[in-house]
Amino acid sequence: MCGIISVIDRLGNSMDGEAIKKALSLMDERGSGEGAGYAVYGAYPDFADYYALHVFYDNLVEPKVAVEELLEKWGKIEHSEEIPTYSSGRMLKKHIPWRYFFKPDTSLFANSESQEEDIIISLIIKINTMINGALVYSSGKNIGVFKASGWPEEVADFYRIQDYEGYLWLAHNRYPTNTSGWWGGAHPFNLLDWSVIHNGEITSYGTNKRYLESFGYKCTMLTDTEVVAYLADLLGRRHELPPEMMVKALAPPFWDEIDEMPEKDRNLYTAMRMAYGPAMMNGPFAIVVARPDYIAGFTDRIKLRPMVAAEAEDRLYISSEEAAIRVMEPNLENIWMPDAGEPVIGRLRR
Amino acid sequence: MEPVTIDAKNLHYTPLNIRIRELIAEGKKKIILNNICGQRFIGNGIRGGDVEITVNGVPGGDLGMFMCGPTIIVHGNCDHAPGNTMDSGKIVIHGSAGDATAHSMRGGEVFVKCDIGYRGGIHMKEYSEKRPVLVVGGKAGSFSGEYMAGGLLIILGINREAPVKGKGIGSGIHGGKIIIRGDIDEKLLGIGAKKEQLTEDDRKDLEKYLKEYCRLFDYDYIELSESVYTKIVPASARPFAGKYCWE
């Protein structure tokens, strides 16, 4: 069990975090108070050209010095500050969230189609695997992830999530089942443009992790959902698959369904399953993947987790429960329960 | 007796359910819940054949779980598993319901005007005079009637392309029956399920619930009664014999 909700304003109009906090809190029973988080796109308009690196520090001495030394070696820190937090009740600052607005120096890195992104990914892997007491958990331009161990409303109040604004939000309430709850294990998971929220479990984690490692990714967050963010980065960014095809690679049709397709589709889906066999995800899941121009929601192929979608004017909502969407928008025009494995995609039109 | 109205706006389900129980204990027969949004477990375990609860809004999961006798009428959609392990009574949903509707239901009736999600009627059971019935007006998702051990599941597909969107109908069914309006392709049946013609008794059984559906939701009975229906029943009492153990 877990609770998910996301919204995109397809015209790019901003929403503050108040409504999604209330919507996520409606699904408190879907969590256990051990992890909640929010991702907002459009969070840092003043630094829109810089990578917003959010880091959890265990202390501000060794890990912070090491991280800043590395960042300064590889580019320019335009601005650096502690992320404001407001401790109360149960919420203790078990890690110190810090943010950097950073631009990498591309002249220092081997040439590729995506030099900046490649530098950022290599820096994140270095920090998360080699610097004790530092964890980069958010790294997109104009994107911010805010997460911790706690109930949805506690985590929202801890970061004052209502003070942030953006045109696309993801929110997640965690019920950890297979690994323990900790700040880094809370959702959303983010890498560059990509953020992921997930209800369920990825039982194919081992296969997916080995596949990702062959492309240079390193899993450091001690939980299964991490692979979804990296798979989205690999398939969506590096292989440039459109969201419909990315979903069909991650949750492909069954072979007996492929056998019944017209020849063109049959060839396509056979090729997809062969090319992306190790990227296929098994187990129960309802997932929303976001990047700056869309959100894509989908479930596993036999739909072992709930997912509801709804529209109201320019906004598309995807959630575990209809009532949560109604907390954000009581007047919905269209509500539906998407079929297993069928993507629901909300694209930015601007 | 005047109905008692509760405004449930921003009210957590625990005080809401405590209040419902208090009112029933005081002898109140009609309760109206307004501004329901996501409250779970409404009416769980309540008793009394003459109690009627009207829910205005969208309740959370497990509505009427373990309920024994009362009627709940919902003006809105339901989340997962309304009628979960219900013992007796009736749930009428003027909208759609989520996955696992009537999960493990052991008696009573659930009527859904529109659609249900996946695994509707999963593991319904029956014993002696207890026989649960789930009637779905619209379409149902895959694995409807999964592991069904008893009871009756009716799917009408009104205003839908097909009554079942998906596959695995009656997967692992070993008791009870599923009646679907229209013909059903064999390949949509789950392991352990088989198609049969309706008998005279089946037809009588069905008519009773079609009439009730039409009465509740003001629908044309003639259209439903003149339709063709398919019955799906267990191929054997032990669909998975030999699958997990050998003897």
PDB file of C-alpha atoms in Angstrom, chain A residues 17-228:
ATOM      1  CA  GLY A  17       1.193  23.168  -2.507  1.00  0.00           C
ATOM      2  CA  GLU A  18      -1.771  23.662  -0.160  1.00  0.00           C
ATOM      3  CA  ALA A  19      -4.310  21.623  -2.133  1.00  0.00           C
ATOM      4  CA  ILE A  20      -2.063  18.629  -2.847  1.00  0.00           C
ATOM      5  CA  LYS A  21      -1.050  18.511   0.820  1.00  0.00           C
ATOM      6  CA  LYS A  22      -4.728  18.142   1.782  1.00  0.00           C
ATOM      7  CA  ALA A  23      -5.310  15.575  -0.985  1.00  0.00           C
ATOM      8  CA  LEU A  24      -2.372  13.433   0.117  1.00  0.00           C
ATOM      9  CA  SER A  25      -3.388  13.729   3.779  1.00  0.00           C
ATOM     10  CA  LEU A  26      -6.818  12.318   2.874  1.00  0.00           C
ATOM     11  CA  MET A  27      -4.950   9.112   2.065  1.00  0.00           C
ATOM     12  CA  ASP A  28      -3.078   8.910   5.407  1.00  0.00           C
ATOM     13  CA  GLU A  29      -4.259   5.285   5.797  1.00  0.00           C
ATOM     14  CA  ARG A  30      -2.254   4.367   2.714  1.00  0.00           C
ATOM     15  CA  GLY A  31       0.946   5.163   4.602  1.00  0.00           C
ATOM     16  CA  SER A  32       2.476   4.423   7.989  1.00  0.00           C
ATOM     17  CA  GLY A  33       4.002   7.771   8.916  1.00  0.00           C
ATOM     18  CA  GLU A  34       7.435   6.671   7.740  1.00  0.00           C
ATOM     19  CA  GLY A  35       7.724   8.582   4.489  1.00  0.00           C
ATOM     20  CA  ALA A  36       5.992  11.266   2.467  1.00  0.00           C
ATOM     21  CA  GLY A  37       7.140  13.661  -0.197  1.00  0.00           C
ATOM     22  CA  TYR A  38       6.282  16.210  -2.829  1.00  0.00           C
ATOM     23  CA  ALA A  39       7.828  17.147  -6.177  1.00  0.00           C
ATOM     24  CA  VAL A  40       7.084  20.461  -7.836  1.00  0.00           C
ATOM     25  CA  TYR A  41       7.985  21.537 -11.367  1.00  0.00           C
ATOM     26  CA  GLY A  42       8.440  25.258 -11.890  1.00  0.00           C
ATOM     27  CA  ALA A  43       9.708  25.643  -8.314  1.00  0.00           C
ATOM     28  CA  TYR A  44      12.748  27.840  -9.005  1.00  0.00           C
ATOM     29  CA  PRO A  45      11.992  30.347 -11.799  1.00  0.00           C
ATOM     30  CA  ASP A  46      14.816  32.648 -10.636  1.00  0.00           C
ATOM     31  CA  PHE A  47      17.333  29.854 -11.210  1.00  0.00           C
ATOM     32  CA  ALA A  48      15.604  28.095 -14.117  1.00  0.00           C
ATOM     33  CA  ASP A  49      18.860  27.581 -16.053  1.00  0.00           C
ATOM     34  CA  TYR A  50      20.670  25.931 -13.159  1.00  0.00           C
ATOM     35  CA  TYR A  51      20.459  22.374 -11.905  1.00  0.00           C
ATOM     36  CA  ALA A  52      18.789  22.487  -8.494  1.00  0.00           C
ATOM     37  CA  LEU A  53      20.717  19.912  -6.474  1.00  0.00           C
ATOM     38  CA  HIS A  54      18.980  18.947  -3.220  1.00  0.00           C
ATOM     39  CA  VAL A  55      21.294  17.145  -0.806  1.00  0.00           C
ATOM     40  CA  PHE A  56      20.617  15.459   2.557  1.00  0.00           C
ATOM     41  CA  TYR A  57      23.600  16.029   4.838  1.00  0.00           C
ATOM     42  CA  ASP A  58      24.201  14.095   8.035  1.00  0.00           C
ATOM     43  CA  ASN A  59      26.384  16.971   9.228  1.00  0.00           C
ATOM     44  CA  LEU A  60      27.686  20.211   7.768  1.00  0.00           C
ATOM     45  CA  VAL A  61      31.369  19.406   8.184  1.00  0.00           C
ATOM     46  CA  GLU A  62      33.019  16.577   6.227  1.00  0.00           C
ATOM     47  CA  PRO A  63      30.281  15.674   3.709  1.00  0.00           C
ATOM     48  CA  LYS A  64      29.426  19.284   2.860  1.00  0.00           C
ATOM     49  CA  VAL A  65      33.045  20.269   2.343  1.00  0.00           C
ATOM     50  CA  ALA A  66      33.597  17.219   0.119  1.00  0.00           C
ATOM     51  CA  VAL A  67      30.464  17.846  -1.978  1.00  0.00           C
ATOM     52  CA  GLU A  68      31.245  21.526  -2.507  1.00  0.00           C
ATOM     53  CA  GLU A  69      34.836  20.763  -3.419  1.00  0.00           C
ATOM     54  CA  LEU A  70      33.568  18.334  -6.067  1.00  0.00           C
ATOM     55  CA  LEU A  71      30.949  20.729  -7.433  1.00  0.00           C
ATOM     56  CA  GLU A  72      33.412  23.617  -7.639  1.00  0.00           C
ATOM     57  CA  LYS A  73      35.844  21.391  -9.478  1.00  0.00           C
ATOM     58  CA  TRP A  74      33.182  20.566 -12.100  1.00  0.00           C
ATOM     59  CA  GLY A  75      31.364  23.855 -12.540  1.00  0.00           C
ATOM     60  CA  LYS A  76      29.910  26.874 -10.782  1.00  0.00           C
ATOM     61  CA  ILE A  77      27.669  27.045  -7.714  1.00  0.00           C
ATOM     62  CA  GLU A  78      25.497  30.089  -8.432  1.00  0.00           C
ATOM     63  CA  HIS A  79      23.700  29.967  -5.109  1.00  0.00           C
ATOM     64  CA  SER A  80      23.716  27.706  -2.055  1.00  0.00           C
ATOM     65  CA  GLU A  81      21.442  27.615   0.984  1.00  0.00           C
ATOM     66  CA  GLU A  82      19.887  25.370   3.559  1.00  0.00           C
ATOM     67  CA  ILE A  83      16.346  24.399   2.518  1.00  0.00           C
ATOM     68  CA  PRO A  84      14.083  26.107   5.081  1.00  0.00           C
ATOM     69  CA  THR A  85      12.441  23.630   7.453  1.00  0.00           C
ATOM     70  CA  TYR A  86      10.151  24.056  10.431  1.00  0.00           C
ATOM     71  CA  SER A  87      10.497  21.333  13.048  1.00  0.00           C
ATOM     72  CA  SER A  88       7.520  20.610  15.226  1.00  0.00           C
ATOM     73  CA  GLY A  89       6.025  17.598  16.966  1.00  0.00           C
ATOM     74  CA  ARG A  90       7.499  14.346  15.733  1.00  0.00           C
ATOM     75  CA  MET A  91       9.397  15.888  12.840  1.00  0.00           C
ATOM     76  CA  LEU A  92      13.070  16.028  13.706  1.00  0.00           C
ATOM     77  CA  LYS A  93      15.683  17.220  11.273  1.00  0.00           C
ATOM     78  CA  LYS A  94      17.364  13.812  10.946  1.00  0.00           C
ATOM     79  CA  HIS A  95      19.178  15.040   7.848  1.00  0.00           C
ATOM     80  CA  ILE A  96      19.940  18.612   6.863  1.00  0.00           C
ATOM     81  CA  PRO A  97      18.404  19.389   3.483  1.00  0.00           C
ATOM     82  CA  TRP A  98      20.562  21.752   1.436  1.00  0.00           C
ATOM     83  CA  ARG A  99      20.179  23.091  -2.088  1.00  0.00           C
ATOM     84  CA  TYR A 100      22.655  24.232  -4.714  1.00  0.00           C
ATOM     85  CA  PHE A 101      21.913  25.951  -8.011  1.00  0.00           C
ATOM     86  CA  PHE A 102      24.692  24.599 -10.138  1.00  0.00           C
ATOM     87  CA  LYS A 103      25.952  24.848 -13.717  1.00  0.00           C
ATOM     88  CA  PRO A 104      28.478  22.277 -14.914  1.00  0.00           C
ATOM     89  CA  ASP A 105      31.486  23.281 -17.030  1.00  0.00           C
ATOM     90  CA  THR A 106      31.024  21.303 -20.253  1.00  0.00           C
ATOM     91  CA  SER A 107      34.589  21.958 -21.418  1.00  0.00           C
ATOM     92  CA  LEU A 108      35.766  19.485 -18.763  1.00  0.00           C
ATOM     93  CA  PHE A 109      33.839  16.467 -20.006  1.00  0.00           C
ATOM     94  CA  ALA A 110      34.078  14.155 -23.013  1.00  0.00           C
ATOM     95  CA  ASN A 111      31.799  15.203 -25.847  1.00  0.00           C
ATOM     96  CA  SER A 112      28.308  13.682 -26.039  1.00  0.00           C
ATOM     97  CA  GLU A 113      24.769  14.723 -27.003  1.00  0.00           C
ATOM     98  CA  SER A 114      23.973  15.485 -23.397  1.00  0.00           C
ATOM     99  CA  GLN A 115      27.189  16.693 -21.763  1.00  0.00           C
ATOM    100  CA  GLU A 116      25.537  18.682 -18.963  1.00  0.00           C
ATOM    101  CA  GLU A 117      23.258  15.813 -17.946  1.00  0.00           C
ATOM    102  CA  ASP A 118      26.117  13.318 -18.130  1.00  0.00           C
ATOM    103  CA  ILE A 119      28.226  15.473 -15.808  1.00  0.00           C
ATOM    104  CA  ILE A 120      25.343  15.839 -13.329  1.00  0.00           C
ATOM    105  CA  ILE A 121      24.639  12.093 -13.312  1.00  0.00           C
ATOM    106  CA  SER A 122      28.326  11.266 -12.805  1.00  0.00           C
ATOM    107  CA  LEU A 123      28.519  13.787  -9.936  1.00  0.00           C
ATOM    108  CA  ILE A 124      25.402  12.351  -8.271  1.00  0.00           C
ATOM    109  CA  ILE A 125      26.783   8.827  -8.522  1.00  0.00           C
ATOM    110  CA  LYS A 126      30.123   9.988  -7.060  1.00  0.00           C
ATOM    111  CA  ILE A 127      28.463  11.822  -4.160  1.00  0.00           C
ATOM    112  CA  ASN A 128      25.935   9.106  -3.353  1.00  0.00           C
ATOM    113  CA  THR A 129      28.405   6.235  -3.477  1.00  0.00           C
ATOM    114  CA  MET A 130      31.645   7.822  -2.246  1.00  0.00           C
ATOM    115  CA  ILE A 131      30.833  10.644   0.162  1.00  0.00           C
ATOM    116  CA  ASN A 132      29.499   9.362   3.478  1.00  0.00           C
ATOM    117  CA  GLY A 133      26.713  11.468   4.964  1.00  0.00           C
ATOM    118  CA  ALA A 134      25.627  13.113   1.701  1.00  0.00           C
ATOM    119  CA  LEU A 135      22.784  12.080  -0.596  1.00  0.00           C
ATOM    120  CA  VAL A 136      21.633  13.955  -3.699  1.00  0.00           C
ATOM    121  CA  TYR A 137      17.915  13.245  -4.118  1.00  0.00           C
ATOM    122  CA  SER A 138      16.753  15.977  -6.497  1.00  0.00           C
ATOM    123  CA  SER A 139      18.686  17.334  -9.461  1.00  0.00           C
ATOM    124  CA  GLY A 140      16.401  18.846 -12.113  1.00  0.00           C
ATOM    125  CA  LYS A 141      16.283  22.365 -13.502  1.00  0.00           C
ATOM    126  CA  ASN A 142      13.428  24.329 -11.942  1.00  0.00           C
ATOM    127  CA  ILE A 143      12.357  21.157 -10.080  1.00  0.00           C
ATOM    128  CA  GLY A 144      12.290  20.546  -6.345  1.00  0.00           C
ATOM    129  CA  VAL A 145      11.683  17.367  -4.363  1.00  0.00           C
ATOM    130  CA  PHE A 146      10.786  17.736  -0.680  1.00  0.00           C
ATOM    131  CA  LYS A 147      10.605  14.539   1.330  1.00  0.00           C
ATOM    132  CA  ALA A 148      11.218  13.058   4.768  1.00  0.00           C
ATOM    133  CA  SER A 149       9.997  10.399   7.181  1.00  0.00           C
ATOM    134  CA  GLY A 150       6.580  11.402   8.499  1.00  0.00           C
ATOM    135  CA  TRP A 151       2.908  11.663   7.650  1.00  0.00           C
ATOM    136  CA  PRO A 152       1.886  13.658   4.555  1.00  0.00           C
ATOM    137  CA  GLU A 153       0.747  16.694   6.541  1.00  0.00           C
ATOM    138  CA  GLU A 154       3.817  16.592   8.814  1.00  0.00           C
ATOM    139  CA  VAL A 155       6.232  16.533   5.902  1.00  0.00           C
ATOM    140  CA  ALA A 156       4.262  19.280   4.121  1.00  0.00           C
ATOM    141  CA  ASP A 157       4.368  21.482   7.233  1.00  0.00           C
ATOM    142  CA  PHE A 158       8.046  20.677   7.796  1.00  0.00           C
ATOM    143  CA  TYR A 159       8.925  22.205   4.409  1.00  0.00           C
ATOM    144  CA  ARG A 160       5.918  24.602   4.314  1.00  0.00           C
ATOM    145  CA  ILE A 161       5.003  23.051   1.011  1.00  0.00           C
ATOM    146  CA  GLN A 162       2.145  25.537   0.584  1.00  0.00           C
ATOM    147  CA  ASP A 163       4.783  28.237  -0.002  1.00  0.00           C
ATOM    148  CA  TYR A 164       6.041  26.544  -3.184  1.00  0.00           C
ATOM    149  CA  GLU A 165       4.381  26.992  -6.558  1.00  0.00           C
ATOM    150  CA  GLY A 166       4.520  25.059  -9.791  1.00  0.00           C
ATOM    151  CA  TYR A 167       2.493  23.831 -12.766  1.00  0.00           C
ATOM    152  CA  LEU A 168       3.097  20.136 -12.076  1.00  0.00           C
ATOM    153  CA  TRP A 169       3.005  18.339  -8.739  1.00  0.00           C
ATOM    154  CA  LEU A 170       3.602  14.790  -7.565  1.00  0.00           C
ATOM    155  CA  ALA A 171       2.921  13.635  -4.012  1.00  0.00           C
ATOM    156  CA  HIS A 172       3.416  10.325  -2.270  1.00  0.00           C
ATOM    157  CA  ASN A 173       2.522   8.755   1.048  1.00  0.00           C
ATOM    158  CA  ARG A 174       4.670   5.752   1.837  1.00  0.00           C
ATOM    159  CA  TYR A 175       3.912   2.446   3.536  1.00  0.00           C
ATOM    160  CA  PRO A 176       7.331   0.780   3.447  1.00  0.00           C
ATOM    161  CA  THR A 177       7.030  -2.989   3.247  1.00  0.00           C
ATOM    162  CA  ASN A 178      10.275  -4.512   2.013  1.00  0.00           C
ATOM    163  CA  THR A 179      12.873  -2.030   3.258  1.00  0.00           C
ATOM    164  CA  SER A 180      12.860   0.286   6.252  1.00  0.00           C
ATOM    165  CA  GLY A 181      11.495   3.802   6.064  1.00  0.00           C
ATOM    166  CA  TRP A 182      14.093   6.570   5.861  1.00  0.00           C
ATOM    167  CA  TRP A 183      14.364  10.026   4.300  1.00  0.00           C
ATOM    168  CA  GLY A 184      16.113   8.867   1.143  1.00  0.00           C
ATOM    169  CA  GLY A 185      13.600   6.047   0.668  1.00  0.00           C
ATOM    170  CA  ALA A 186      10.616   8.398   0.645  1.00  0.00           C
ATOM    171  CA  HIS A 187       9.164   9.256  -2.769  1.00  0.00           C
ATOM    172  CA  PRO A 188       9.254  11.083  -5.166  1.00  0.00           C
ATOM    173  CA  PHE A 189      12.462   9.776  -6.664  1.00  0.00           C
ATOM    174  CA  ASN A 190      14.127  12.200  -8.994  1.00  0.00           C
ATOM    175  CA  LEU A 191      16.954  12.255 -11.495  1.00  0.00           C
ATOM    176  CA  LEU A 192      17.403  15.353 -13.657  1.00  0.00           C
ATOM    177  CA  ASP A 193      14.056  15.995 -15.408  1.00  0.00           C
ATOM    178  CA  TRP A 194      12.463  12.774 -14.158  1.00  0.00           C
ATOM    179  CA  SER A 195      10.459  12.201 -11.011  1.00  0.00           C
ATOM    180  CA  VAL A 196       8.592   9.089  -9.997  1.00  0.00           C
ATOM    181  CA  ILE A 197       5.952   8.158  -7.433  1.00  0.00           C
ATOM    182  CA  HIS A 198       4.985   4.556  -6.975  1.00  0.00           C
ATOM    183  CA  ASN A 199       2.458   2.444  -5.095  1.00  0.00           C
ATOM    184  CA  GLY A 200       3.374  -1.233  -5.030  1.00  0.00           C
ATOM    185  CA  GLU A 201       6.584  -3.139  -5.383  1.00  0.00           C
ATOM    186  CA  ILE A 202       8.929  -3.873  -8.254  1.00  0.00           C
ATOM    187  CA  THR A 203       9.625  -7.584  -7.865  1.00  0.00           C
ATOM    188  CA  SER A 204      11.850  -7.450 -10.965  1.00  0.00           C
ATOM    189  CA  TYR A 205      14.168  -5.026  -9.099  1.00  0.00           C
ATOM    190  CA  GLY A 206      17.197  -7.327  -9.357  1.00  0.00           C
ATOM    191  CA  THR A 207      16.906  -7.763 -13.138  1.00  0.00           C
ATOM    192  CA  ASN A 208      16.170  -4.064 -13.681  1.00  0.00           C
ATOM    193  CA  LYS A 209      19.076  -3.004 -11.425  1.00  0.00           C
ATOM    194  CA  ARG A 210      21.586  -5.198 -13.264  1.00  0.00           C
ATOM    195  CA  TYR A 211      20.337  -3.844 -16.600  1.00  0.00           C
ATOM    196  CA  LEU A 212      20.694  -0.240 -15.395  1.00  0.00           C
ATOM    197  CA  GLU A 213      24.151  -0.879 -13.974  1.00  0.00           C
ATOM    198  CA  SER A 214      25.286  -1.890 -17.457  1.00  0.00           C
ATOM    199  CA  PHE A 215      24.478   1.691 -18.496  1.00  0.00           C
ATOM    200  CA  GLY A 216      26.402   3.220 -15.588  1.00  0.00           C
ATOM    201  CA  TYR A 217      23.553   3.880 -13.119  1.00  0.00           C
ATOM    202  CA  LYS A 218      24.097   3.022  -9.440  1.00  0.00           C
ATOM    203  CA  CYS A 219      21.252   2.243  -7.059  1.00  0.00           C
ATOM    204  CA  THR A 220      21.840   3.868  -3.662  1.00  0.00           C
ATOM    205  CA  MET A 221      18.435   4.545  -2.101  1.00  0.00           C
ATOM    206  CA  LEU A 222      17.788   1.038  -0.705  1.00  0.00           C
ATOM    207  CA  THR A 223      14.370   0.682  -2.298  1.00  0.00           C
ATOM    208  CA  ASP A 224      12.813  -0.639  -5.499  1.00  0.00           C
ATOM    209  CA  THR A 225      11.265   2.548  -6.890  1.00  0.00           C
ATOM    210  CA  GLU A 226      14.683   4.033  -7.595  1.00  0.00           C
ATOM    211  CA  VAL A 227      15.002   1.813 -10.688  1.00  0.00           C
ATOM    212  CA  VAL A 228      11.865   3.368 -12.201  1.00  0.00           C
TER     213      VAL A 228
END
